[in-house]
XYZ file of C-alpha atoms in Angstrom:
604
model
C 25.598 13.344 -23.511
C 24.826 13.302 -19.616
C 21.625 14.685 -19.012
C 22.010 18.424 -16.327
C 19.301 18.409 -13.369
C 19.462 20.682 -10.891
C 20.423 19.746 -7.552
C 17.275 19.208 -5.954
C 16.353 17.502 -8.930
C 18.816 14.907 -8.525
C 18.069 14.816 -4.845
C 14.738 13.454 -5.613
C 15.170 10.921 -8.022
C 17.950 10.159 -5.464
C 15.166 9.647 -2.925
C 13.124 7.818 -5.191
C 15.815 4.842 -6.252
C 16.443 4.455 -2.562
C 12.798 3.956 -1.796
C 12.799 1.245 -4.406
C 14.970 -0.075 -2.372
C 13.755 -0.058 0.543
C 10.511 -1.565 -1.035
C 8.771 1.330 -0.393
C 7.167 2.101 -3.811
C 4.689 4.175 -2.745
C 7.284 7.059 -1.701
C 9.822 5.816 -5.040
C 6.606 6.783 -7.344
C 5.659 9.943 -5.741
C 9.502 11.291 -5.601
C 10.198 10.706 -9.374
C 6.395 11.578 -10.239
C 7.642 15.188 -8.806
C 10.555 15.024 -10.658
C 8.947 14.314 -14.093
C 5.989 17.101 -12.704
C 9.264 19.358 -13.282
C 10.819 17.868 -16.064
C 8.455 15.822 -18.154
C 11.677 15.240 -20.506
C 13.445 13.266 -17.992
C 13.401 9.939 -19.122
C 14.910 8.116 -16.145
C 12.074 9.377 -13.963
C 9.762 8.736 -15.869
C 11.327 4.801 -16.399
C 11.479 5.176 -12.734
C 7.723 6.154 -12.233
C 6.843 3.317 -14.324
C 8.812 0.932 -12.396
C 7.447 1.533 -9.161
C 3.643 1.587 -10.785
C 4.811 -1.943 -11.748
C 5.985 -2.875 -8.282
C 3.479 -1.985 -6.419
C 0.950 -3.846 -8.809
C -0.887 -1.179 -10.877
C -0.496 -3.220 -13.882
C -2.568 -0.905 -16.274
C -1.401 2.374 -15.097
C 2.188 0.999 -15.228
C 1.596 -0.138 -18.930
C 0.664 3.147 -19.903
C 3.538 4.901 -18.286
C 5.711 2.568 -20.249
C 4.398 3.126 -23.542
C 4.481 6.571 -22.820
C 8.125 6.323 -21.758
C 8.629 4.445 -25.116
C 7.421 6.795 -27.303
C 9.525 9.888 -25.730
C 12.433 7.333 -26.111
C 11.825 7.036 -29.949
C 11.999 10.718 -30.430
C 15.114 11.499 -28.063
C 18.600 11.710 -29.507
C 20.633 11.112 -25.821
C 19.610 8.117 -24.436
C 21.847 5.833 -22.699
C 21.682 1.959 -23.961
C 20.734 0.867 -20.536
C 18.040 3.214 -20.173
C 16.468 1.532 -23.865
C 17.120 -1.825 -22.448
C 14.942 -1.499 -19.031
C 12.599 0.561 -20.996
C 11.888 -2.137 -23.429
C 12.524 -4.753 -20.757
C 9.798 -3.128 -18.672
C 6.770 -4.360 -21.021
C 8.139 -7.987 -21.203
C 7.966 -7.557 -17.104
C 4.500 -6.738 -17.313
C 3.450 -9.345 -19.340
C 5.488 -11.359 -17.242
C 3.910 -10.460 -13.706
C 0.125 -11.143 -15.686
C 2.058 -14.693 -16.431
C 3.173 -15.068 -12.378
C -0.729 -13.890 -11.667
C -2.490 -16.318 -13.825
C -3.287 -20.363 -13.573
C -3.154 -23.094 -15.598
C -3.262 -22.519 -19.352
C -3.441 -18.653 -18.873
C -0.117 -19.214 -16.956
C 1.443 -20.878 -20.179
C 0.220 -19.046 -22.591
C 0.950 -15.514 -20.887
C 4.603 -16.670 -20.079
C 5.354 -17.784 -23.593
C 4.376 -14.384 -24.758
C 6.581 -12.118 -21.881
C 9.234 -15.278 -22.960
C 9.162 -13.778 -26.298
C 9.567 -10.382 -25.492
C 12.622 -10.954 -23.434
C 14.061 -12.721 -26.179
C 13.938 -9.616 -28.331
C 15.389 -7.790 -25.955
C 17.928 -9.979 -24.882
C 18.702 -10.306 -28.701
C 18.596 -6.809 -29.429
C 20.958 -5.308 -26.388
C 22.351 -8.434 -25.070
C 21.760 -8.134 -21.481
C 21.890 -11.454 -19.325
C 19.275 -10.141 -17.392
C 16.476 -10.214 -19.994
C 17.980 -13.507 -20.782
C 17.280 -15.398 -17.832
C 14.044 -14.048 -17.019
C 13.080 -15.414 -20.939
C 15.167 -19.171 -20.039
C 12.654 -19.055 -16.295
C 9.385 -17.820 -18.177
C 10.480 -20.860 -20.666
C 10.101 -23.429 -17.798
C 6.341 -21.926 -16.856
C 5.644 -22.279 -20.346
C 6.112 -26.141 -20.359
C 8.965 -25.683 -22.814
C 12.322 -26.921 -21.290
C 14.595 -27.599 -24.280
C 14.768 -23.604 -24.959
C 15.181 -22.806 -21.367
C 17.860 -24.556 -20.973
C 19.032 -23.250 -24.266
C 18.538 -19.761 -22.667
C 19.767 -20.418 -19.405
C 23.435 -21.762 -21.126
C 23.488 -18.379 -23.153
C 23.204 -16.804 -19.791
C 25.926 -17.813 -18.475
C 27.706 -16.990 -21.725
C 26.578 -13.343 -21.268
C 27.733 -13.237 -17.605
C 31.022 -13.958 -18.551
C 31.395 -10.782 -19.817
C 30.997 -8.761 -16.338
C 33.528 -9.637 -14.175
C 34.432 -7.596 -10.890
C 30.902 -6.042 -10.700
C 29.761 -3.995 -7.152
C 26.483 -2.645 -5.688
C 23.041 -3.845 -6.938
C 25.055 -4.634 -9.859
C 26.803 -7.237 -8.364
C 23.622 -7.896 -6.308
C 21.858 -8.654 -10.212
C 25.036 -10.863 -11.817
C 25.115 -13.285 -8.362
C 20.765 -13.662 -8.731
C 21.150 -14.259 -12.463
C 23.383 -16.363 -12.397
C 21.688 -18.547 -9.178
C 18.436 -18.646 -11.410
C 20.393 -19.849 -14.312
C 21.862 -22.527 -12.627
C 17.591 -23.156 -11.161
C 16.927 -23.616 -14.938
C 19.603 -26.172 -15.293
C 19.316 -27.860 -12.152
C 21.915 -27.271 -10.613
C 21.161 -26.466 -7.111
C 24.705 -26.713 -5.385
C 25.654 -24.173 -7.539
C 22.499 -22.352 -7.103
C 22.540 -22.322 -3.162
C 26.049 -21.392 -3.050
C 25.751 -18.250 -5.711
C 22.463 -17.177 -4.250
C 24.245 -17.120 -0.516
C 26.425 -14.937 -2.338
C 23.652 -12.366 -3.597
C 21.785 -12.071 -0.492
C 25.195 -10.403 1.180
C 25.749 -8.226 -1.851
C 22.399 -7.731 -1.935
C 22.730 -6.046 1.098
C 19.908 -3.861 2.691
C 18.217 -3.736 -1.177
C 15.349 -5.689 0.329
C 13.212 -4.870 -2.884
C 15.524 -6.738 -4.983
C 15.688 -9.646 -2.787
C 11.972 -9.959 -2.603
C 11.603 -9.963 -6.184
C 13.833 -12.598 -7.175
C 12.462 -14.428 -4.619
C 9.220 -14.306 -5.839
C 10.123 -15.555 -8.718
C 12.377 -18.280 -7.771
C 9.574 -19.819 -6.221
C 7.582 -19.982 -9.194
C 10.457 -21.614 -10.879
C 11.438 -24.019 -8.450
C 7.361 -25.101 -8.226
C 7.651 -25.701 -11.534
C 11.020 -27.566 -11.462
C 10.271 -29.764 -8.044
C 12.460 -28.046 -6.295
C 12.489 -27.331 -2.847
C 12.329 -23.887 -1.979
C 14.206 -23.509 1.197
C 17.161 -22.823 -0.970
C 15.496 -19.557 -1.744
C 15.418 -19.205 2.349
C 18.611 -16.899 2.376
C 16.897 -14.174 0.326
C 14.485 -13.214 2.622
C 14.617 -10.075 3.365
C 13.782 -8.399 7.166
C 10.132 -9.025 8.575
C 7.917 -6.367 8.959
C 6.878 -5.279 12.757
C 3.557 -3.833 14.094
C 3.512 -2.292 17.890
C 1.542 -1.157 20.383
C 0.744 -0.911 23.955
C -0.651 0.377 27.080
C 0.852 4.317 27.936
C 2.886 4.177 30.808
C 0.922 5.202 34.400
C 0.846 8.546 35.758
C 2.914 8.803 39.225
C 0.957 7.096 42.218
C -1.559 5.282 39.440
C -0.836 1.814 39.031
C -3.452 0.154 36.939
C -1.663 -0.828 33.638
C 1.894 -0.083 33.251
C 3.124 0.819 36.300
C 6.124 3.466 35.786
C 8.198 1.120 37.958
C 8.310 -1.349 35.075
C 9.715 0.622 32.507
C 13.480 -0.499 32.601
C 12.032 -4.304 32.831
C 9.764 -3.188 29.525
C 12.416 -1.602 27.378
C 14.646 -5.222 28.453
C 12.339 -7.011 27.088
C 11.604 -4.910 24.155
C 15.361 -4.844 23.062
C 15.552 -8.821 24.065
C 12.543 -9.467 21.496
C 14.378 -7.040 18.913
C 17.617 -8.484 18.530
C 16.390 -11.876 18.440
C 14.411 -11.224 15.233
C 15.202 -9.719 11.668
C 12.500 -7.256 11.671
C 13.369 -4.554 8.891
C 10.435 -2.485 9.276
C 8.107 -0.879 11.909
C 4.260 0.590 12.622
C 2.977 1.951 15.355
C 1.799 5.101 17.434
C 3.799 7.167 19.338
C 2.280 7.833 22.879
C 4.038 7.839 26.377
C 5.215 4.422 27.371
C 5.231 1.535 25.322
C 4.771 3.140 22.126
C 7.830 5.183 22.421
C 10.086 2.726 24.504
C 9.335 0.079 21.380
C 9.960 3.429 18.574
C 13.017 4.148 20.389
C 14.337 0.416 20.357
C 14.018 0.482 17.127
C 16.027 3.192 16.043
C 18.869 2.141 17.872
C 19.342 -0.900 15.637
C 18.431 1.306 12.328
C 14.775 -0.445 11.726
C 12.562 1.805 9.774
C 9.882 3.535 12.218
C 6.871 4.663 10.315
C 4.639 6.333 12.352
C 0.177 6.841 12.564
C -0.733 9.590 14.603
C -4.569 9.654 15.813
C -4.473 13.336 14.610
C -1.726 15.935 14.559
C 1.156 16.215 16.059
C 0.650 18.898 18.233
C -2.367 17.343 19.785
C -1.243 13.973 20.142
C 1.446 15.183 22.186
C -1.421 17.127 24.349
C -3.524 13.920 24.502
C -1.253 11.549 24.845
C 2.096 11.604 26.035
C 2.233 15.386 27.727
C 0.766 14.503 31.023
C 3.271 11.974 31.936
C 6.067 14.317 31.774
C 8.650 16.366 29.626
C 10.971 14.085 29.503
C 8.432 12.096 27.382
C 7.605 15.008 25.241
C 11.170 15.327 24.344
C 11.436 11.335 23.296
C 8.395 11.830 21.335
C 9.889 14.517 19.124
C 12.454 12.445 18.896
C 11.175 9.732 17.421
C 9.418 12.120 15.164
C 12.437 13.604 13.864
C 13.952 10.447 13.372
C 10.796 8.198 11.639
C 10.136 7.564 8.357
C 6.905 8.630 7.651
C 4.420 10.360 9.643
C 1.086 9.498 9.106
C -2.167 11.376 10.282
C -5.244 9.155 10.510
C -7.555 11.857 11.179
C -6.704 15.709 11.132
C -9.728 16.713 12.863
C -9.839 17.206 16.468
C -10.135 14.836 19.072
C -13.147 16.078 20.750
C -12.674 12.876 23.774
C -13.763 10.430 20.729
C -11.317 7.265 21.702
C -12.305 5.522 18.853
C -9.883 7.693 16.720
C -6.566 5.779 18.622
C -8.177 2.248 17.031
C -8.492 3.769 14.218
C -5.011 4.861 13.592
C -4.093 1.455 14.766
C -6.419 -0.389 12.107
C -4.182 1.871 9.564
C -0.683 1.273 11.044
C -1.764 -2.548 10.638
C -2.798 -2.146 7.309
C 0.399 -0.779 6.326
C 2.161 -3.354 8.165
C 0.661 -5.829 6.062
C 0.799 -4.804 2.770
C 4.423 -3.975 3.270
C 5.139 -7.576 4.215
C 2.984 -8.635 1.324
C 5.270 -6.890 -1.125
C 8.139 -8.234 0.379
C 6.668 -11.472 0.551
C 7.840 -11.768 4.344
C 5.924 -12.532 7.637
C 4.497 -9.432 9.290
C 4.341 -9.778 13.207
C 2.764 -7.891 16.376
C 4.736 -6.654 19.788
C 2.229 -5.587 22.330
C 2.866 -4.598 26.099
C -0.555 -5.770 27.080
C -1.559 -6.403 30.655
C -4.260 -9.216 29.218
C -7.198 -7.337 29.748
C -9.386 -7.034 26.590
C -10.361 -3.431 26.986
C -12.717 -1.482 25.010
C -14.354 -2.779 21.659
C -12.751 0.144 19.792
C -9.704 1.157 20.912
C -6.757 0.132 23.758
C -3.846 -2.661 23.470
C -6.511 -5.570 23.783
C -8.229 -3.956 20.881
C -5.114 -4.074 18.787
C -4.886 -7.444 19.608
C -7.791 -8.875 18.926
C -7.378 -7.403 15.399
C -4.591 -8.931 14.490
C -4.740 -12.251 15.755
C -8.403 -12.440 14.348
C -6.416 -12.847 10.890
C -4.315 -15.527 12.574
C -1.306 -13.457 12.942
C 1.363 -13.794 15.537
C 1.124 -11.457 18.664
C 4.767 -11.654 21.325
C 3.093 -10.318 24.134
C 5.209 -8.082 27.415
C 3.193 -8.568 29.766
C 2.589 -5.879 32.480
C -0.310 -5.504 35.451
C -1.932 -5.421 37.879
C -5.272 -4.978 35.503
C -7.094 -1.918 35.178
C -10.791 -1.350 35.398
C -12.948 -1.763 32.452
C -12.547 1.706 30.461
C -16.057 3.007 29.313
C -16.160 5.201 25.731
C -15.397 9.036 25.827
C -18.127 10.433 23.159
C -18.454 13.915 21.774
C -21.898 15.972 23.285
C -24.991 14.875 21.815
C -24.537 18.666 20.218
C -21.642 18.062 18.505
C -22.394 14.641 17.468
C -21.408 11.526 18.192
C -18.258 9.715 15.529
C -18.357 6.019 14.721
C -15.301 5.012 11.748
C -17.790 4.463 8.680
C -17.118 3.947 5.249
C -18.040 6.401 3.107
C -19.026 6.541 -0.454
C -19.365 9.565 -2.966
C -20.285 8.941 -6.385
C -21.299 11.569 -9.199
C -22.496 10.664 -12.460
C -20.419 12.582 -15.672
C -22.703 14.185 -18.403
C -25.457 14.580 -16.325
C -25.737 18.710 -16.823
C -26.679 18.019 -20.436
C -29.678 15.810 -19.544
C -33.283 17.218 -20.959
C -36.130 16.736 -19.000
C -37.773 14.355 -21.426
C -34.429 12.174 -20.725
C -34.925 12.434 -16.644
C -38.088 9.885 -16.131
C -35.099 7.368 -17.635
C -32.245 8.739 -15.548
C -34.274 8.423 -12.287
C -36.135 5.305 -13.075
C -33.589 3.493 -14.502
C -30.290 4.206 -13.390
C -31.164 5.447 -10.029
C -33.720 2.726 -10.210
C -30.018 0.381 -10.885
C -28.085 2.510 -8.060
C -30.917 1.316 -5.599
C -31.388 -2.412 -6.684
C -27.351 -2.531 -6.448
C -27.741 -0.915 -2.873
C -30.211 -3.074 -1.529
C -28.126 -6.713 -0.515
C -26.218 -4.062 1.621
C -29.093 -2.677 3.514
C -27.973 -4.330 6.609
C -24.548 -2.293 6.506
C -26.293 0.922 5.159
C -25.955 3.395 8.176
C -26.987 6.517 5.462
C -27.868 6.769 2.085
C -28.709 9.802 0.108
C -28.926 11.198 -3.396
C -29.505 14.467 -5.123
C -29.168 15.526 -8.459
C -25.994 13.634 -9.867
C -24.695 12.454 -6.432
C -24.843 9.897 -4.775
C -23.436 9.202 -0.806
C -24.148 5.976 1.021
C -22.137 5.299 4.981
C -21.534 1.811 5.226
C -20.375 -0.151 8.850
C -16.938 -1.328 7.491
C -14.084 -1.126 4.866
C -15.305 -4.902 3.375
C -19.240 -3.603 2.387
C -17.945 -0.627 1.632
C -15.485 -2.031 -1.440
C -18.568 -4.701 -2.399
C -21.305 -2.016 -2.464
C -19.286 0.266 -4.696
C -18.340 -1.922 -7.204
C -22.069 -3.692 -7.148
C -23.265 0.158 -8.025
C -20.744 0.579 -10.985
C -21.000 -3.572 -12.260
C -25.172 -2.642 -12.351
C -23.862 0.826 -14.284
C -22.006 -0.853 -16.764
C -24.656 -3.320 -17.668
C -27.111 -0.114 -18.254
C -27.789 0.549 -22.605
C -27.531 4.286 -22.325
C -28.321 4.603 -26.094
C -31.181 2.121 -25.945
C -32.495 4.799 -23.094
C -31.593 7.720 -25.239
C -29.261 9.126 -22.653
C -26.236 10.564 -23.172
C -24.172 7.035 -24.403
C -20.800 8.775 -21.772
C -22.614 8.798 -19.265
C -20.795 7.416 -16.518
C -20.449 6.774 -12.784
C -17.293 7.860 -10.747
C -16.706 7.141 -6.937
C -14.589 7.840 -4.446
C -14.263 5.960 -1.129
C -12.924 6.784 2.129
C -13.049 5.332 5.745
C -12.816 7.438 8.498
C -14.671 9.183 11.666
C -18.286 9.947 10.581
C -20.883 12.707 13.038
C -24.285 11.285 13.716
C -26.249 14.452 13.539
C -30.310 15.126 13.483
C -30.811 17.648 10.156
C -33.478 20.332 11.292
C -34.146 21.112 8.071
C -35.743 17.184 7.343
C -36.072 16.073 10.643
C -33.919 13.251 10.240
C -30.490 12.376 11.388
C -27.818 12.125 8.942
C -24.203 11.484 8.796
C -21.878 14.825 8.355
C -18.417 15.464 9.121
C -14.829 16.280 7.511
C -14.589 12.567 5.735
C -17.938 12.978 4.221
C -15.645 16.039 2.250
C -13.073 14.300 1.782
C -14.701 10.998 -0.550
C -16.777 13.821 -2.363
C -13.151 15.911 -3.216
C -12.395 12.212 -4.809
C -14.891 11.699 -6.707
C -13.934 14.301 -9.651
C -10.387 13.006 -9.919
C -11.980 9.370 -10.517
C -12.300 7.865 -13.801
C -16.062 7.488 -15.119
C -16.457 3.719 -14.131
C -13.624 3.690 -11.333
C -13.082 3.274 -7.693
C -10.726 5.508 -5.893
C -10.434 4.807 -2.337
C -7.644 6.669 -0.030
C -5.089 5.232 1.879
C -6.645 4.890 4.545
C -9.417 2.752 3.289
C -6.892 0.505 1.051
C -4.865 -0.068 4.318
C -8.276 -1.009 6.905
C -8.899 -3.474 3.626
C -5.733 -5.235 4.091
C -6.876 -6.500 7.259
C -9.494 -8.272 6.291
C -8.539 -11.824 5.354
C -9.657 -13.520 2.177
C -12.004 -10.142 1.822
C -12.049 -10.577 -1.864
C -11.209 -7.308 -2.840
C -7.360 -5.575 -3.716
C -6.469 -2.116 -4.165
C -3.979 -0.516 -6.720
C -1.549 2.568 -5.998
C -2.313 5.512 -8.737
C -0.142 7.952 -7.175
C -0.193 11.505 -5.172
C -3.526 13.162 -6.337
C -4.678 16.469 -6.067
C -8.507 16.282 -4.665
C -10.934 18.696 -6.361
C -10.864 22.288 -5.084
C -7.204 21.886 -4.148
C -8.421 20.071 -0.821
C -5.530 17.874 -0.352
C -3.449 16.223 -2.260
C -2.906 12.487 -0.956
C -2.305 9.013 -1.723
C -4.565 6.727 -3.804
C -5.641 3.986 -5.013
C -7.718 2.094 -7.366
C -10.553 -0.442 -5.592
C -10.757 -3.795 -7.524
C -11.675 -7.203 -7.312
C -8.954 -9.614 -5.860
């Protein structure tokens, strides 16, 4: 029996296949995560949710939205046989990607076990699909008489689909390339796998997955992985540049350049297989590049200092209406939208290299998931600029990780800009990192239990914080709470899992306090207000993002980082920074603040 949804229903699970896609998993988990908010009987968003948890690398939350997907399956009458095959096929994968994660003996013994759980499924519903990915996880196990036993029944099973279309077809062709991996046989391999990359189409997800994998295989086989070379899906694309010159100013892009620009631009675009693009939008090279990219059906996803409304007033307005109208535009037609900051500009320039730091961030851990290159256009006159925001700015970021940079150059050079700051009334904004932390179970304390509380797990909240004094730009605590501003994204992500590592190693009974007691934080990264308190005579840091970790904090679990999207994005910048982030999903911030993307803070 086919399962009714409503239209809009449909629409949105709709949405959310495509974004798999696409590769965007992010968007794919938060459009079937509304769906199931509707309907938490609908099974295939809810295989769907788990899915995309499992892309994007949230192993644990993943797991439990599978066995929670399982157990609704066990009790429903109209399920379809190939929703009970991914469903069961979906644990195996997890096990699986714990397998691909691992070294050494971990590596072996994790893929014998997902190698087992394919095999039951295989053996149960008979799909080729779980059938290879048991013959490949065979060959990482060190055991090569059953994967070739396993990749010969694959073939069998394959047999059976003839005249397939769509990602279907996309699935037989990469099945039956990897098969042919297991057995050696790499004319056949190259050939078939040729084959799935054009059915494959613009499913880049699907490409990047079995790519992933192939490589693993073909390590393990000795064989040489440019014949995986023609599954590579589209590289990913970050831009930026200077805005074009008012009329009579010619300092950094002179107006006169623009046709030469957006030549160049295209040139650099068709010569490339760039899939995906982030960037800003303001007048000149921003939009020329957003533009250029639309025309040839790239995705534009788009970070906006602050709204849109006064982004447009800051920067792109004053060179003309014609460039208001392209920026709207390019609005319409993006993506996403992104907002780095929606408070107000107040002349702070150090909110542009902000935005930029984010669209970067993105950038990469798009191309990470795709396991593609991830490359920067900037129309740059040369000129290095300010230390916190501008083209040369940009720049220096991303090459600092030894990224590629194709430079347009334009000129003459400009003067040296200086910083725009708010008053000293209003405060000066630096970007800070920003951590909120509460401790659960602390309202039932008794005063004969607070010497311990202070002088011992304070007393462990302070020993934690002091390797990270020379970051520390404020640190404060009251009651339950806890807020320390930290310099950067990188001491921000060690200090707060220092703090909970020294929580967890606390005896709570031993110190009769309550043995739940527990530690949640939220982290964020954004502008933070220098500001003298009259009240203690001291200055302090305030602001909107100072709200915004402490609405976290309550939707964090006791022992758990949550850090926003922002912050997980600034951290993929940092090379080798130790430290990896996990998407959780849309959440609602206490007191109905906002409800935004994010993620779980971790050690890489």
């Amino acid at each position: 029996m086919l399962r009714y949804r409503p239209s809009v229903v449909e629409d949105r699970l709709g949405d959310a296949r495509s974004a798999l896609a696409r590769g965007d998993v992010l968007l794919a988990y938060d459009a079937a995560q509304s769906v199931v908010d509707v309907d938490p009987d609908d099974l295939e968003a809810r295989f769907v949710v788990a899915l995309a948890l499992a892309r994007a690398g949230s192993r644990e939350h993943a797991l439990q939205a599978a066995e929670e997907l399982r157990a609704r399956l066990e009790s429903s009458t109209a399920v379809s046989d190939q929703l009970l095959e991914d469903s069961h096929a979906l644990v195996a994968r997890l096990t699986k990607d714990r397998a691909l994660a691992a070294t050494d003996a971990a590596r072996v013994r994790l893929a014998a076990q997902a190698a087992d759980l394919y095999e039951e499924v295989a053996n149960r519903y008979g799909g080729y699909f779980s059938c290879v990915n048991a013959a490949t996880l065979r060959v990482l196990a060190g055991q090569p008489d059953r994967a070739r036993q396993l990749a010969e029944q694959t073939r069998l099973l394959l047999a059976a689909y003839p005249n397939l279309e769509g990602d279907d077809a996309y699935w037989y062709l990469a099945t039956q390339g990897e098969a042919a991996l297991v057995l050696g046989d790499t004319t056949t391999a190259r050939a078939v796998l040729a084959r799935a990359a054009v059915a494959g189409g613009k499913n880049v997800a699907a490409r990047a997955l079995t790519r992933r994998q192939l490589r693993f295989l073909c390590e393990a086989k000795g064989i040489d992985e440019e014949i995986l070379d023609v599954l590579a899906p589209s590289t990913v694309l970050h831009f930026c540049g200077h805005r074009i010159d008012l009329a009579g100013a010619s300092r950094r892009f002179p107006a006169e350049l623009e046709t030469h620009v957006a030549e160049e631009v295209a040139h650099f675009l068709d010569h490339r297989r760039i899939g995906f693009a982030y960037g800003s939008l303001a007048s000149g090279a921003d939009i020329i590049v957003a533009e250029a990219v639309l025309d040839r059906d790239i995705e534009l996803n788009v970070v906006l200092s602050f709204d849109v409304d006064e982004f447009e007033r800051t920067s792109v307005a004053d060179s003309g209406p014609e460039w208001s109208r392209r920026y709207r535009e390019c609005l319409a037609r993006a993506s996403t939208v992104r907002h780095a900051s929606d408070s107000g500009y107040l002349g702070d320039d150090e909110l542009f290299g902000y935005a930029a730091r984010i669209a970067m961030g993105h950038a990469m851990n798009r191309a990470a998931f795709l396991g593609v290159d991830a490359e920067q256009l900037a129309v740059w006159n040369g000129e290095p600029g300010e230390p916190f925001a501008g083209t040369g700015h940009d720049v220096d970021t991303w090459r600092r990780g030894g990224r590629p940079t194709h430079v347009i150059r334009v000129g003459p050079d400009p003067p040296r800009a200086t910083r725009s700051g708010g008053s000293d009334r209003n405060g000066t904004r630096d970007i800070r990192a920003v951590l909120f932390g509460d401790f659960h179970g602390f309202s039932r304390l008794r005063d004969e239990q607070f010497p311990a509380f202070v002088h011992d797990v304070l007393g462990a909240v302070a020993d934690a914080l002091r390797p990270f004094e020379p970051s520390t730009v404020y640190r404060n605590s009251w009651g339950d709470a806890i807020v320390v501003v930290l310099t950067d994204v990188v001491a921000g992500a060690a200090c707060a899992l220092a703090i909970q590592e020294a929580i967890a190693e606390l005896d709570c009974v031993s110190l009769d306090l309550p043995e739940d007691l527990g530690l949640r934080i939220g982290a964020h990264v954004g502008p933070v207000m220098t500001i003298t308190d009259p009240v203690r005579g001291q200055t302090a840091s305030w602001g909107r993002e100072l709200t915004r970790a402490a609405r976290i904090e309550p939707r964090t679990p006791e022992g758990d980082v949550y850090v926003t999207d922002a912050f997980a994005a600034l951290l993929a910048l940092e090379v080798n920074s130790g430290f990896a982030t996990e998407y959780v999903g849309r959440v609602t911030t206490a007191k109905q603040f906002e409800t935004i993307p994010m993620y779980r803070l971790r050690r890489a």
